[in-house]
mmCIF file of C-alpha atoms in Angstrom:
data_model
loop_
_atom_site.group_PDB
_atom_site.id
_atom_site.type_symbol
_atom_site.label_atom_id
_atom_site.label_comp_id
_atom_site.label_asym_id
_atom_site.label_seq_id
_atom_site.Cartn_x
_atom_site.Cartn_y
_atom_site.Cartn_z
ATOM 1 C CA MET A 234 -8.122 -8.503 36.013
ATOM 2 C CA THR A 235 -6.900 -6.011 38.580
ATOM 3 C CA SER A 236 -7.104 -2.273 38.068
ATOM 4 C CA SER A 237 -3.307 -2.067 37.801
ATOM 5 C CA SER A 238 -3.112 -4.279 34.721
ATOM 6 C CA ALA A 239 -4.227 -3.226 31.249
ATOM 7 C CA PRO A 240 -5.710 -5.597 28.678
ATOM 8 C CA THR A 241 -3.325 -6.708 25.954
ATOM 9 C CA GLN A 242 -6.145 -6.698 23.383
ATOM 10 C CA LEU A 243 -9.183 -4.564 22.726
ATOM 11 C CA PRO A 244 -12.385 -6.274 21.573
ATOM 12 C CA ASP A 245 -12.744 -7.053 17.883
ATOM 13 C CA ALA A 246 -14.684 -4.359 16.024
ATOM 14 C CA ARG A 247 -18.300 -4.898 15.020
ATOM 15 C CA LEU A 248 -19.102 -3.896 11.446
ATOM 16 C CA VAL A 249 -22.632 -3.122 10.237
ATOM 17 C CA VAL A 250 -23.033 -2.733 6.457
ATOM 18 C CA THR A 251 -26.080 -1.550 4.539
ATOM 19 C CA GLY A 252 -27.101 -2.151 0.937
ATOM 20 C CA HIS A 253 -30.144 -2.421 -1.293
ATOM 21 C CA THR A 254 -32.636 -5.005 -2.476
ATOM 22 C CA PRO A 255 -33.213 -5.341 -6.235
ATOM 23 C CA ASP A 256 -36.169 -2.925 -5.914
ATOM 24 C CA GLY A 257 -34.000 -0.285 -4.170
ATOM 25 C CA SER A 258 -35.139 -0.745 -0.574
ATOM 26 C CA SER A 259 -32.379 -0.319 1.988
ATOM 27 C CA VAL A 260 -31.354 -3.380 4.010
ATOM 28 C CA PHE A 261 -28.620 -4.576 6.335
ATOM 29 C CA THR A 262 -26.218 -6.804 4.424
ATOM 30 C CA PHE A 263 -23.669 -7.556 7.159
ATOM 31 C CA ASP A 264 -23.504 -7.399 10.951
ATOM 32 C CA ASP A 265 -20.651 -9.199 12.654
ATOM 33 C CA THR A 266 -17.275 -8.665 14.268
ATOM 34 C CA ARG A 267 -14.257 -8.437 11.996
ATOM 35 C CA PRO A 268 -11.274 -10.604 12.818
ATOM 36 C CA PRO A 269 -8.004 -8.643 12.930
ATOM 37 C CA PHE A 270 -4.862 -9.608 11.072
ATOM 38 C CA THR A 271 -1.855 -9.746 13.416
ATOM 39 C CA PHE A 272 1.423 -8.694 11.870
ATOM 40 C CA GLY A 273 5.041 -8.414 12.982
ATOM 41 C CA PRO A 274 6.913 -9.273 16.154
ATOM 42 C CA ALA A 275 5.192 -6.458 18.111
ATOM 43 C CA GLY A 276 1.748 -7.991 17.439
ATOM 44 C CA THR A 277 0.234 -5.013 15.632
ATOM 45 C CA ARG A 278 -3.350 -5.850 14.632
ATOM 46 C CA PHE A 279 -5.059 -4.553 11.496
ATOM 47 C CA THR A 280 -8.771 -4.729 10.779
ATOM 48 C CA ASN A 281 -9.933 -3.787 7.288
ATOM 49 C CA PHE A 282 -13.565 -2.727 7.023
ATOM 50 C CA HIS A 283 -14.087 -1.598 3.463
ATOM 51 C CA MET A 284 -12.157 -0.713 0.345
ATOM 52 C CA SER A 285 -12.907 0.593 -3.092
ATOM 53 C CA PRO A 286 -10.423 0.321 -5.958
ATOM 54 C CA THR A 287 -11.804 3.572 -7.414
ATOM 55 C CA VAL A 288 -13.125 6.949 -6.313
ATOM 56 C CA PRO A 289 -15.922 7.737 -6.646
ATOM 57 C CA ALA A 290 -16.741 4.455 -4.951
ATOM 58 C CA SER A 291 -19.632 2.240 -5.994
ATOM 59 C CA ASN A 292 -22.507 1.647 -3.578
ATOM 60 C CA THR A 293 -23.613 -1.386 -5.594
ATOM 61 C CA ALA A 294 -20.309 -3.253 -5.996
ATOM 62 C CA PRO A 295 -19.993 -6.528 -4.055
ATOM 63 C CA TYR A 296 -18.548 -6.260 -0.558
ATOM 64 C CA HIS A 297 -14.950 -7.554 -0.584
ATOM 65 C CA GLU A 298 -13.638 -9.823 2.167
ATOM 66 C CA LEU A 299 -10.505 -8.121 3.477
ATOM 67 C CA SER A 300 -9.534 -10.034 6.603
ATOM 68 C CA GLY A 301 -6.001 -11.360 6.749
ATOM 69 C CA THR A 302 -4.415 -8.527 4.779
ATOM 70 C CA LEU A 303 -2.388 -5.417 5.522
ATOM 71 C CA PRO A 304 -4.266 -2.213 4.710
ATOM 72 C CA ARG A 305 -2.930 -0.973 1.390
ATOM 73 C CA CYS A 306 -4.756 1.626 -0.644
ATOM 74 C CA ALA A 307 -5.175 0.698 -4.312
ATOM 75 C CA PRO A 308 -3.993 3.360 -6.784
ATOM 76 C CA GLY A 309 -7.053 5.570 -7.322
ATOM 77 C CA GLY A 310 -8.887 3.940 -4.408
ATOM 78 C CA VAL A 311 -9.770 4.265 -0.747
ATOM 79 C CA ILE A 312 -9.639 1.958 2.276
ATOM 80 C CA PHE A 313 -11.258 2.175 5.729
ATOM 81 C CA CYS A 314 -9.395 0.287 8.442
ATOM 82 C CA MET A 315 -8.238 0.192 12.048
ATOM 83 C CA THR A 316 -4.989 -0.681 13.741
ATOM 84 C CA ASP A 317 -4.207 -1.715 17.301
ATOM 85 C CA ILE A 318 -0.607 -1.046 18.322
ATOM 86 C CA GLN A 319 0.392 -3.042 21.378
ATOM 87 C CA PRO A 320 2.055 -1.572 24.485
ATOM 88 C CA GLY A 321 5.718 -1.023 23.635
ATOM 89 C CA GLY A 322 5.011 -1.743 19.956
ATOM 90 C CA SER A 323 6.227 0.244 16.965
ATOM 91 C CA THR A 324 5.885 0.286 13.217
ATOM 92 C CA PRO A 325 8.931 0.675 11.002
ATOM 93 C CA MET A 326 9.452 3.975 9.186
ATOM 94 C CA HIS A 327 7.301 3.841 6.023
ATOM 95 C CA ARG A 328 5.557 5.962 3.387
ATOM 96 C CA THR A 329 2.290 5.152 1.640
ATOM 97 C CA LEU A 330 0.957 6.671 -1.575
ATOM 98 C CA SER A 331 -2.106 7.939 0.232
ATOM 99 C CA ILE A 332 -3.428 10.683 2.431
ATOM 100 C CA ASP A 333 -4.421 9.077 5.711
ATOM 101 C CA TYR A 334 -7.104 10.502 7.980
ATOM 102 C CA ALA A 335 -6.540 8.938 11.397
ATOM 103 C CA VAL A 336 -8.336 9.241 14.736
ATOM 104 C CA VAL A 337 -6.885 7.807 17.931
ATOM 105 C CA LEU A 338 -9.826 6.018 19.543
ATOM 106 C CA SER A 339 -8.055 4.815 22.685
ATOM 107 C CA GLY A 340 -4.618 5.084 24.211
ATOM 108 C CA GLU A 341 -1.988 7.319 22.698
ATOM 109 C CA ILE A 342 0.636 7.038 19.981
ATOM 110 C CA VAL A 343 3.880 8.824 19.175
ATOM 111 C CA LEU A 344 4.032 9.808 15.509
ATOM 112 C CA ALA A 345 7.654 10.121 14.338
ATOM 113 C CA VAL A 346 8.916 11.519 11.033
ATOM 114 C CA ASP A 347 12.256 10.821 9.387
ATOM 115 C CA THR A 348 13.837 14.083 10.618
ATOM 116 C CA GLY A 349 13.565 12.643 14.143
ATOM 117 C CA ALA A 350 10.722 14.977 15.177
ATOM 118 C CA GLU A 351 7.899 13.383 17.184
ATOM 119 C CA LYS A 352 4.380 14.303 18.322
ATOM 120 C CA THR A 353 2.239 12.447 20.858
ATOM 121 C CA VAL A 354 -1.367 12.012 19.703
ATOM 122 C CA LYS A 355 -3.929 11.024 22.352
ATOM 123 C CA ALA A 356 -7.422 9.512 22.339
ATOM 124 C CA GLY A 357 -9.847 11.808 20.544
ATOM 125 C CA GLU A 358 -7.096 13.572 18.599
ATOM 126 C CA ILE A 359 -6.651 13.447 14.838
ATOM 127 C CA MET A 360 -3.793 13.027 12.353
ATOM 128 C CA VAL A 361 -3.726 13.883 8.655
ATOM 129 C CA GLN A 362 -0.792 11.937 7.250
ATOM 130 C CA ARG A 363 0.118 13.390 3.839
ATOM 131 C CA GLY A 364 2.525 10.847 2.380
ATOM 132 C CA ALA A 365 5.306 11.639 4.849
ATOM 133 C CA ASN A 366 7.768 8.943 5.834
ATOM 134 C CA HIS A 367 6.643 8.059 9.366
ATOM 135 C CA ALA A 368 6.634 5.523 12.196
ATOM 136 C CA TRP A 369 4.274 4.954 15.115
ATOM 137 C CA HIS A 370 5.468 4.105 18.638
ATOM 138 C CA ASN A 371 3.275 3.058 21.543
ATOM 139 C CA ARG A 372 5.304 3.981 24.609
ATOM 140 C CA THR A 373 2.478 3.299 27.057
ATOM 141 C CA LYS A 374 1.197 0.219 28.871
ATOM 142 C CA GLU A 375 -2.147 0.161 27.023
ATOM 143 C CA VAL A 376 -3.172 -0.751 23.496
ATOM 144 C CA CYS A 377 -3.527 2.208 21.132
ATOM 145 C CA ARG A 378 -6.438 1.878 18.676
ATOM 146 C CA ILE A 379 -6.405 4.093 15.576
ATOM 147 C CA LEU A 380 -9.205 4.365 13.000
ATOM 148 C CA VAL A 381 -7.931 5.268 9.513
ATOM 149 C CA VAL A 382 -9.320 6.232 6.107
ATOM 150 C CA MET A 383 -6.624 6.041 3.411
ATOM 151 C CA VAL A 384 -7.236 7.812 0.090
ATOM 152 C CA SER A 385 -4.926 7.184 -2.859
ATOM 153 C CA THR A 386 -2.730 10.082 -3.962
ATOM 154 C CA GLU A 387 -0.235 10.875 -6.665
ATOM 155 C CA LYS A 388 3.455 10.449 -5.871
ATOM 156 C CA ILE A 389 5.090 13.465 -4.261
ATOM 157 C CA VAL A 390 7.428 15.249 -6.677
ATOM 158 C CA LEU A 391 9.844 17.691 -5.051
ATOM 159 C CA ALA A 392 10.854 21.017 -6.610
ATOM 160 C CA ASP A 393 14.116 19.435 -7.880
ATOM 161 C CA GLY A 394 12.157 16.657 -9.636
ATOM 162 C CA LYS A 395 12.960 13.924 -7.084
ATOM 163 C CA VAL A 396 10.020 11.535 -6.643
ATOM 164 C CA LEU A 397 9.243 10.225 -3.168
ATOM 165 C CA GLU A 398 8.338 6.563 -3.631
ATOM 166 C CA GLU A 399 6.221 4.374 -1.385
ATOM 167 C CA THR A 400 8.159 2.432 1.219
ATOM 168 C CA VAL A 401 6.790 -0.643 2.906
ATOM 169 C CA LEU A 402 8.223 -1.597 6.282
ATOM 170 C CA GLY A 403 11.139 0.789 5.756
ATOM 171 C CA LYS A 404 12.102 -0.595 2.326
ATOM 172 C CA LYS A 405 11.157 0.331 -1.199
ATOM 173 C CA PRO A 406 8.947 -2.344 -2.810
#
């Protein structure tokens, strides 16, 4: 590969998980790369690392296999995941019923909200996405990798009583 061309994929993420033996000693229970789930015509890749259907989470519950699924936070739960947005790729405008803590690990992403406002977020910078309708656009020539923790929230109720529902891929479920 020449220095003028960027890779179209970043390496799959390695996940190391700890747990306990029956007597309470700490051990490693998993150490391997996680296969991403590729979704949509733009080739966005999602890698789910861990989820809990409840908070507080259990440190003794079985580890759930999450490959091959879109990251969706269960009501009352939390999910830890990563997304790779390809050069020129975008996500549709959408809203999740979660607060999302996101860190751009590599590349940069344009975060757009439904008023048309946009902010560019670069590697090492952080987003706190509080249930706002939003889209992500990668307007660069390199993959943008974003690490995300999604925590379930209540629906947003506006002062006039209107409830902002979850939207998935720009449509209400």
